[in-house]
PDB file of C-alpha atoms in Angstrom:
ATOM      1  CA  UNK A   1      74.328 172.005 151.074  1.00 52.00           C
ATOM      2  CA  UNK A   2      78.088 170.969 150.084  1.00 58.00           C
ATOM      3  CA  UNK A   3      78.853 169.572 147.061  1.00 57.00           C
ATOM      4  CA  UNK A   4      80.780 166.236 146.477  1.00 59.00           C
ATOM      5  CA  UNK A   5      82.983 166.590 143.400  1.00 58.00           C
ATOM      6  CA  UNK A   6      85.207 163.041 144.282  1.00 60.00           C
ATOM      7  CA  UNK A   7      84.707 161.052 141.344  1.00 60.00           C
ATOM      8  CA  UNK A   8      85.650 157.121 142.082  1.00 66.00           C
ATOM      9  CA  UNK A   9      87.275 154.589 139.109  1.00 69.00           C
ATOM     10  CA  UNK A  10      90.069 153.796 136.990  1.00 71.00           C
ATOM     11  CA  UNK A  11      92.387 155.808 135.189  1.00 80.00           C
ATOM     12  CA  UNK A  12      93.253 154.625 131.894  1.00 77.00           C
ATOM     13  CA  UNK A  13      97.011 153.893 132.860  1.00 76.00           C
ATOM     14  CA  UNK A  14      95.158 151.219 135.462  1.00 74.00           C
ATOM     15  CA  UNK A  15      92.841 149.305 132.679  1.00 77.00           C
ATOM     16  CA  UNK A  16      96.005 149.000 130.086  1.00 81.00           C
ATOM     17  CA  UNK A  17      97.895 147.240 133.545  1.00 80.00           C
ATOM     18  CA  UNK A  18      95.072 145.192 134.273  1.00 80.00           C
ATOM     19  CA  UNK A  19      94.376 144.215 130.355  1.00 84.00           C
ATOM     20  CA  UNK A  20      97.990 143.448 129.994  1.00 81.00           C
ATOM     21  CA  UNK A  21      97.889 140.986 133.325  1.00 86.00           C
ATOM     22  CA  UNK A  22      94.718 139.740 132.268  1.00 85.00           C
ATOM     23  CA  UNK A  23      96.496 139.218 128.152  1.00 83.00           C
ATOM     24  CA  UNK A  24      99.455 137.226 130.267  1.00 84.00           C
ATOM     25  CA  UNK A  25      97.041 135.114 132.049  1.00 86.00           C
ATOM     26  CA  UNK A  26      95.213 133.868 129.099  1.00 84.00           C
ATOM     27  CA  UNK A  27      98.491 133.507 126.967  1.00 82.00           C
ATOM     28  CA  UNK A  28      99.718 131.417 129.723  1.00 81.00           C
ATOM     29  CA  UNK A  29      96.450 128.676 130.230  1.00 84.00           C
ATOM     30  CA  UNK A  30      95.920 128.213 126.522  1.00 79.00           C
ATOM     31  CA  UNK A  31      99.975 127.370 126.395  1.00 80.00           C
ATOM     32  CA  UNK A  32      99.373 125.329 129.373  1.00 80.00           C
ATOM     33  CA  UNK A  33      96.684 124.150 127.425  1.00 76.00           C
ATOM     34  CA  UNK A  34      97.992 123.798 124.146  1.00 77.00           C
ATOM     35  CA  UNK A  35     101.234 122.037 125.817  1.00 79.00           C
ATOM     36  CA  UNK A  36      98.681 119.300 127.209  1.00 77.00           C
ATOM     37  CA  UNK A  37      97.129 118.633 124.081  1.00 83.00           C
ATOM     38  CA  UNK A  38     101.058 117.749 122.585  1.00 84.00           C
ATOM     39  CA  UNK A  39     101.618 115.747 125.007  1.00 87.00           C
ATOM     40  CA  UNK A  40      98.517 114.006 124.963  1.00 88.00           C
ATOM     41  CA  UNK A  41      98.829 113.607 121.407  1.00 88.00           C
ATOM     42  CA  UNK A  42     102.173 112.083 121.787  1.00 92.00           C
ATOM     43  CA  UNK A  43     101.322 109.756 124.119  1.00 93.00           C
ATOM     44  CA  UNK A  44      98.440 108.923 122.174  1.00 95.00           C
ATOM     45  CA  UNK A  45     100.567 108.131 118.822  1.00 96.00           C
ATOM     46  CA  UNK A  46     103.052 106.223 120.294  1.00 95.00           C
ATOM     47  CA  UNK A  47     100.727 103.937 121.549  1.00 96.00           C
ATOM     48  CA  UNK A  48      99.266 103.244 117.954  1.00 96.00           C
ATOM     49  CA  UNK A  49     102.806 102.775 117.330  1.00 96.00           C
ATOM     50  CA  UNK A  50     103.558  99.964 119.646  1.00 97.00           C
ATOM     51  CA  UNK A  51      99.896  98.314 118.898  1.00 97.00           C
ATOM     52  CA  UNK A  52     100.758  98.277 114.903  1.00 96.00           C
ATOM     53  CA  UNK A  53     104.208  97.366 115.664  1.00 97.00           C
ATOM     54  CA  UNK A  54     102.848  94.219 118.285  1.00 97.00           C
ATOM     55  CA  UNK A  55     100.187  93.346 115.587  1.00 97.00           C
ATOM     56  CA  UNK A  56     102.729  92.821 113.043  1.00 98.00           C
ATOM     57  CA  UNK A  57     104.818  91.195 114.684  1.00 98.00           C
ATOM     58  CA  UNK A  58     102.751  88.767 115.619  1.00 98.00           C
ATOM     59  CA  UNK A  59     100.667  88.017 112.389  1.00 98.00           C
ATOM     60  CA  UNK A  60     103.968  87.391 110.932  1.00 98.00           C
ATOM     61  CA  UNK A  61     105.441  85.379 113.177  1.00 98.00           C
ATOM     62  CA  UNK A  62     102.616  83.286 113.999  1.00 98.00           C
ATOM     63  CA  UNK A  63     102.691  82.547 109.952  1.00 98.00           C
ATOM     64  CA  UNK A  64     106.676  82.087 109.312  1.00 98.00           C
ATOM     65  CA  UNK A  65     106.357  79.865 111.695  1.00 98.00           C
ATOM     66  CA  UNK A  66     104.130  77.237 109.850  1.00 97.00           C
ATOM     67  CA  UNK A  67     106.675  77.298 106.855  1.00 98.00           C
ATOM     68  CA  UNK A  68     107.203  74.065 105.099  1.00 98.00           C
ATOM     69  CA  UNK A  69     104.460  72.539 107.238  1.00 97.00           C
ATOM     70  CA  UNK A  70     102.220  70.121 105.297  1.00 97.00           C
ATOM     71  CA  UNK A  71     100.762  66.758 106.579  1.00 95.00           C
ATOM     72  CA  UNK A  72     101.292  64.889 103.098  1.00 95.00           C
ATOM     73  CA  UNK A  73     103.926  62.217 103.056  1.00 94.00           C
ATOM     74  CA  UNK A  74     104.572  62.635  98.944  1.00 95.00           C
ATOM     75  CA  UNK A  75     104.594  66.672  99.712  1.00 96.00           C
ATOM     76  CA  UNK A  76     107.080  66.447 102.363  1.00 94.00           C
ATOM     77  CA  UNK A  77     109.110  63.708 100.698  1.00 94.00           C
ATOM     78  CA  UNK A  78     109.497  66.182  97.814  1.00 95.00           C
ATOM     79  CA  UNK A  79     110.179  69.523  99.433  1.00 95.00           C
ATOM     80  CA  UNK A  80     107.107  70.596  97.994  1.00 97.00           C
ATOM     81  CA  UNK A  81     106.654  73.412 100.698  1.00 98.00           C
ATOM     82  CA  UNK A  82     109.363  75.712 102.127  1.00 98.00           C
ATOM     83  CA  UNK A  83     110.784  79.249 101.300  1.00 98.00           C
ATOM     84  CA  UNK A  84     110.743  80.418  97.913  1.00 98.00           C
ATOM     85  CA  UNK A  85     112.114  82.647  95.767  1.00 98.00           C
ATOM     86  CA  UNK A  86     110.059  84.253  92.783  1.00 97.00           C
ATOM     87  CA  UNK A  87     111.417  87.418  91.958  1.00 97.00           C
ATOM     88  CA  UNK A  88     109.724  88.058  88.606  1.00 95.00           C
ATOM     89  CA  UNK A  89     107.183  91.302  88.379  1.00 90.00           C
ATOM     90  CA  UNK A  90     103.994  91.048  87.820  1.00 86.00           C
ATOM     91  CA  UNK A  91     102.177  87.921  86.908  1.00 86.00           C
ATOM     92  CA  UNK A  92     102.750  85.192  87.564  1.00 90.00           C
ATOM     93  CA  UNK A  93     105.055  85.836  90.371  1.00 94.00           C
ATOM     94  CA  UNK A  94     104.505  89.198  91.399  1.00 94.00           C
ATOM     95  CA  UNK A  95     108.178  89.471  93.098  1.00 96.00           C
ATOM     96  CA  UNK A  96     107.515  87.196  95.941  1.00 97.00           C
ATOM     97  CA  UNK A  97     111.104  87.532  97.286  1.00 97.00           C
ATOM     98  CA  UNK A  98     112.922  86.098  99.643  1.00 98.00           C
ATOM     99  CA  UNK A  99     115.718  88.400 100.743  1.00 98.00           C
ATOM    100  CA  UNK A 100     117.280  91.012 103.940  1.00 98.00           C
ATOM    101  CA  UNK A 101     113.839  93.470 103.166  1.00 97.00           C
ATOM    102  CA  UNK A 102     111.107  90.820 101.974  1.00 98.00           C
ATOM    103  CA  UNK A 103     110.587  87.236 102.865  1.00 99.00           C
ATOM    104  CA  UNK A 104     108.350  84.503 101.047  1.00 99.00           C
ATOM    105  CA  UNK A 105     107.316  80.613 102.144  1.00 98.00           C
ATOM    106  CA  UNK A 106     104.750  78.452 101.396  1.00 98.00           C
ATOM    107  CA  UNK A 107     102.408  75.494 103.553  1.00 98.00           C
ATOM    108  CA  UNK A 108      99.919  73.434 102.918  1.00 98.00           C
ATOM    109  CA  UNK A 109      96.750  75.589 104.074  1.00 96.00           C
ATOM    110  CA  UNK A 110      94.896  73.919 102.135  1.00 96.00           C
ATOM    111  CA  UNK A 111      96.025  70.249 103.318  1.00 95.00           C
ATOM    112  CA  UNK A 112      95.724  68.686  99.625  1.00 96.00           C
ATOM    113  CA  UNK A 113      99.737  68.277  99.149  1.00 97.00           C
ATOM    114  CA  UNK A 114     100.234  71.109  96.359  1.00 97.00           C
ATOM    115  CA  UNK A 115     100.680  75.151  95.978  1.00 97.00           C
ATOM    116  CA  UNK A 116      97.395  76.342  95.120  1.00 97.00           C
ATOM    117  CA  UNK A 117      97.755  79.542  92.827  1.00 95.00           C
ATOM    118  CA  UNK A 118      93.980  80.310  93.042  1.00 92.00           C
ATOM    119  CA  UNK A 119      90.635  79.032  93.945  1.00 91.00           C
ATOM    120  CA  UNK A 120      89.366  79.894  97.856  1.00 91.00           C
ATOM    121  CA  UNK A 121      91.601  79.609 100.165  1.00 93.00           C
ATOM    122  CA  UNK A 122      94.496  79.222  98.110  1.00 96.00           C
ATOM    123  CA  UNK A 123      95.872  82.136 100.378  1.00 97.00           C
ATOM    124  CA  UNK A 124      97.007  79.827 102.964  1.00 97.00           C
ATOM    125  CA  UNK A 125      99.494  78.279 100.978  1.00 98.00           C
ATOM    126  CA  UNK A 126     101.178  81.322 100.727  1.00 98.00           C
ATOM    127  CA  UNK A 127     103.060  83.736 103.746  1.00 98.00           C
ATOM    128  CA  UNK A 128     104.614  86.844 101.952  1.00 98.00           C
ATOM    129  CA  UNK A 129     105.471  90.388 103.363  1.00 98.00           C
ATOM    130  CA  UNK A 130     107.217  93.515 102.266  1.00 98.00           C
ATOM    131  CA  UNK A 131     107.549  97.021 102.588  1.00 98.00           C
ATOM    132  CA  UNK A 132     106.748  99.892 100.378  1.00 97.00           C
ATOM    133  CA  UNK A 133     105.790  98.068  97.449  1.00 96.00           C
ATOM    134  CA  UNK A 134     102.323  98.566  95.014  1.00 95.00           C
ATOM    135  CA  UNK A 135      99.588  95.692  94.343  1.00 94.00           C
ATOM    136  CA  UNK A 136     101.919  94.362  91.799  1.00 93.00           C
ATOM    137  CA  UNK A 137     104.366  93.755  94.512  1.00 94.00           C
ATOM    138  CA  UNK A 138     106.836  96.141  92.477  1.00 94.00           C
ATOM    139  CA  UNK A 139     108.826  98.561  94.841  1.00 94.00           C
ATOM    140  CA  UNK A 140     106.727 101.882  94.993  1.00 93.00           C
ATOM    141  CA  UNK A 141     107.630 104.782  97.500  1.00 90.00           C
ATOM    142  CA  UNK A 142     105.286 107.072  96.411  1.00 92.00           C
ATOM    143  CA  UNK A 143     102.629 108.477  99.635  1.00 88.00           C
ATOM    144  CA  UNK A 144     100.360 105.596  98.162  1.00 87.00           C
ATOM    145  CA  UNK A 145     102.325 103.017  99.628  1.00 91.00           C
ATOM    146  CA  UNK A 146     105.414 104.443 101.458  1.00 92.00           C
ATOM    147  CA  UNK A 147     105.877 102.758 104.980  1.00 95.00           C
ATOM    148  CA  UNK A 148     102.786 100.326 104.104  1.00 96.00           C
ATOM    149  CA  UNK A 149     103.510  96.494 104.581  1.00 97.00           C
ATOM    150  CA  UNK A 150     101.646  94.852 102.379  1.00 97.00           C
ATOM    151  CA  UNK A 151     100.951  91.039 102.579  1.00 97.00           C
ATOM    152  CA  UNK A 152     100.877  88.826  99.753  1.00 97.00           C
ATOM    153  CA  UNK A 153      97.004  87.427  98.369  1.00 96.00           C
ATOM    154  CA  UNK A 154      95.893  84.981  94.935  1.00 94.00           C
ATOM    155  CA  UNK A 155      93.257  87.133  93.734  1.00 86.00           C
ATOM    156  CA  UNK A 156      92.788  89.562  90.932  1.00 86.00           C
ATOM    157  CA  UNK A 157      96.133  90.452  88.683  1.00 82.00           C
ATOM    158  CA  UNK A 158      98.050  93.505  90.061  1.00 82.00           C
ATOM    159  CA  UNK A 159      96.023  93.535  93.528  1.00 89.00           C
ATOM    160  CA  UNK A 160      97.408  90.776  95.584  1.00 94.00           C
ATOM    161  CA  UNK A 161      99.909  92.553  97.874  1.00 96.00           C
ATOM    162  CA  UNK A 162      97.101  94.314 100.572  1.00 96.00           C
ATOM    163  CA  UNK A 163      97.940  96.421 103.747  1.00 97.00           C
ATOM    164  CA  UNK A 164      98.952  94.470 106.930  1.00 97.00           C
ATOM    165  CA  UNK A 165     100.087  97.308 108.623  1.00 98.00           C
ATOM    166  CA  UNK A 166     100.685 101.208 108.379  1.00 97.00           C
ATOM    167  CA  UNK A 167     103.581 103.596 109.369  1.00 97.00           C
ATOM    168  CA  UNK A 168     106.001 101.062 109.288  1.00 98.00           C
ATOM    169  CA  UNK A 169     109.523 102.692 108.300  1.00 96.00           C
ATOM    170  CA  UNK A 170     112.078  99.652 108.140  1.00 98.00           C
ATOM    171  CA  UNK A 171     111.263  96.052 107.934  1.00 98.00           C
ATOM    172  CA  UNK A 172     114.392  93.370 107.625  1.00 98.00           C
ATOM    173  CA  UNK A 173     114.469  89.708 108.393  1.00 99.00           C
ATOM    174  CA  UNK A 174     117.963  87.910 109.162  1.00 99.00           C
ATOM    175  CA  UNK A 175     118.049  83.941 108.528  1.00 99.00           C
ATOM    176  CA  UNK A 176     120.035  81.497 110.408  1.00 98.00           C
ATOM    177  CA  UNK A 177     120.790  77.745 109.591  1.00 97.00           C
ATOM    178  CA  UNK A 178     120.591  74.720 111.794  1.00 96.00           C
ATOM    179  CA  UNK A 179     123.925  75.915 113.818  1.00 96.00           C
ATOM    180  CA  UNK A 180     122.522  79.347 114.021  1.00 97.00           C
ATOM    181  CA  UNK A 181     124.968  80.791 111.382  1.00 98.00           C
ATOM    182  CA  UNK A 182     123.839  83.580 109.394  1.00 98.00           C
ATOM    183  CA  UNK A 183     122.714  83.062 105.642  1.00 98.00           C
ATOM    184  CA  UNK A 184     123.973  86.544 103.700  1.00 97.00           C
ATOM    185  CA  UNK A 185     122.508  84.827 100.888  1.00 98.00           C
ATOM    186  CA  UNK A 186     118.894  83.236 101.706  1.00 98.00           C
ATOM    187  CA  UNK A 187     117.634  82.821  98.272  1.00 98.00           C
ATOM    188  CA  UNK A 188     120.470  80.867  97.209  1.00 98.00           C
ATOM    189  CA  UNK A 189     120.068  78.900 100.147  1.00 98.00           C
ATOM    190  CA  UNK A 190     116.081  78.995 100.778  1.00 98.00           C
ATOM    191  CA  UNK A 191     116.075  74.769 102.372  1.00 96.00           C
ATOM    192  CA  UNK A 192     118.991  75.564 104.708  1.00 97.00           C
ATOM    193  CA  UNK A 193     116.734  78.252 106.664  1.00 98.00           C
ATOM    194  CA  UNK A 194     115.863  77.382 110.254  1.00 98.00           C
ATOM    195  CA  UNK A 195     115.149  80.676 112.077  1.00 98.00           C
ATOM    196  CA  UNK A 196     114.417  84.403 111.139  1.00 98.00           C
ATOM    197  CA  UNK A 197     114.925  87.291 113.082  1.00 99.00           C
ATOM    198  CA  UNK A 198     112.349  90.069 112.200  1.00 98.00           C
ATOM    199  CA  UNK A 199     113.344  93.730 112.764  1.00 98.00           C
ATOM    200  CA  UNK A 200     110.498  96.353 112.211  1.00 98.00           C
ATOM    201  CA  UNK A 201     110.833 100.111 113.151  1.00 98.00           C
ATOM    202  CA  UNK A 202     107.263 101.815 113.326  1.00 97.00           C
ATOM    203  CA  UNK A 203     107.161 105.669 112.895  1.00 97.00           C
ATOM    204  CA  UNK A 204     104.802 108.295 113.094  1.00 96.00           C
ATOM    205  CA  UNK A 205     102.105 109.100 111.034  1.00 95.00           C
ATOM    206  CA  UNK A 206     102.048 111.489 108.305  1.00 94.00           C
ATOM    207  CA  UNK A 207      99.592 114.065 110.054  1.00 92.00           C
ATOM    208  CA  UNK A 208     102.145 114.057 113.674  1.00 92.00           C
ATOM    209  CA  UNK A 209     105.410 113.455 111.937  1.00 90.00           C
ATOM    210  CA  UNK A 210     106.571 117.236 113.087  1.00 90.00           C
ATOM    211  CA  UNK A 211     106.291 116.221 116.567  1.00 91.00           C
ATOM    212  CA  UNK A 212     109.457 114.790 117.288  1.00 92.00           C
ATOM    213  CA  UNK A 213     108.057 111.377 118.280  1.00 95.00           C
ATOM    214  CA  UNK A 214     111.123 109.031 118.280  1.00 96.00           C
ATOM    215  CA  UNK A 215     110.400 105.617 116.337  1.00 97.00           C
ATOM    216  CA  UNK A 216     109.625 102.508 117.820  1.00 96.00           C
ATOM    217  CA  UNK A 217     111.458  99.239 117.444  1.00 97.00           C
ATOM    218  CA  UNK A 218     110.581  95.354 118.033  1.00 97.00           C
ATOM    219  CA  UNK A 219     112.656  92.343 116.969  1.00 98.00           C
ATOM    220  CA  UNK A 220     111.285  89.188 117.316  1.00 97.00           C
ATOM    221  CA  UNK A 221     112.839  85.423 116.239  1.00 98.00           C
ATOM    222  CA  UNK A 222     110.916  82.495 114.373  1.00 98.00           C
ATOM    223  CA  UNK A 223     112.102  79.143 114.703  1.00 98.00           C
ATOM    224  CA  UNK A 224     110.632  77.042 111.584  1.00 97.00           C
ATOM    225  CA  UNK A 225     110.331  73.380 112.738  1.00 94.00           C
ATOM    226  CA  UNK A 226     108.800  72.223 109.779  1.00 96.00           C
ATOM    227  CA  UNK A 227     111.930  73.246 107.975  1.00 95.00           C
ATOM    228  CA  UNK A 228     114.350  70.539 110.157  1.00 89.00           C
ATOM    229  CA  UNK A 229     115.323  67.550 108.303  1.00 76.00           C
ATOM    230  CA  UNK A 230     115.810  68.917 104.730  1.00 72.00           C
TER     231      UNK A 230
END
């Protein structure tokens, strides 16, 4: 009876090969897959971006452009309603400011000819936004309130500016006069206003801002009709 001494398999050099193909082929679906989830991520971010952006845009311009409206003869005769200018901190003005990087009007919400200061409802007098300030309405850039706009509230001392919108990195209104001339100086010249031009740049959040997402900008312009005639 003969003897069969063949032994079949792999040499070692053959498993390291094969374990190094196999190492290259994993490396290269979990970058395939890790390159996915970037993208996806991306995509996914910019999108919030251009929905807080669109939001904004059009809270605030949906409000500007009520400024000065009220449906009281004595009101209107006076100028009771209109752009304002209260740069004082805290209370009672809490630096509602009408300027290039914050802008500040009042209406008659309310519909009884006067600027209510408190009481519910008394919000709806009032149209106020700014960027990267506290509750107090005093600039703040700390990561409590950096690229926050905050919109302007009556309420409780020291808490009436409250987030409109996050991850908002520049914010600037323009103002233009009946001719469509620019006012450099719009609290000097708060009943000459006609139009605003908002600017707002949104960027990416805090947790994705190493991805190299490039900001997003919108500009939009407000006509104020209740403003003519002044």
């Amino acid at each position: 009876m003969e003897m069969n001494n063949q032994e079949k398999g792999f040499t070692l050099v053959e498993l390291l090969v094969t374990m190094a193909i196999m190492g290259l082929i994993v490396a290269g679906i979990y970058n395939l897959f890790d390159v996915h989830n970037r993208m996806a991520a991306k995509q996914e971010e910019t999108t919030l971006m251009q929905q807080e952006l669109l939001s904004l845009m059009v809270m605030m311009s949906d409000e500007l452009r009520m400024c000065g409206f009220t449906a009281n003869a004595s009101a209107k005769d006076a100028k009771t309603f209109g752009f304002a200018h209260r740069p004082g901190a805290n209370d009672p003005d809490s630096r509602r400011i009408t300027s290039t990087t914050q802008i500040y009007c009042t209406l008659d919400g309310l519909g009884n000819g006067i600027i209510n200061e408190g009481g519910n409802g008394s919000s709806a007098d009032h149209v106020a936004y700014a960027l990267n300030v506290n509750g107090a309405g005093n600039p703040d850039t700390s990561s409590a309130h950096r690229n926050i706009v905050k919109k302007y509230y009556t309420g409780a001392a020291n808490m009436r500016w409250q987030p409109a919108a996050t991850n908002i990195r520049e914010l600037n209104f323009t103002y233009f006069d009946v001719d469509g001339v620019e006012i450099t100086n719009p609290s000097a010249n708060l009943n000459e206003i006609r139009s605003i031009q908002i600017n707002a740049t949104a960027t990416a959040s805090p947790e994705r801002s190493g991805m190299n997402i490039p900001d997003r900008q919108m500009s939009s312009t407000v006509f104020c009709r209740n403003m003519a005639g002044r």
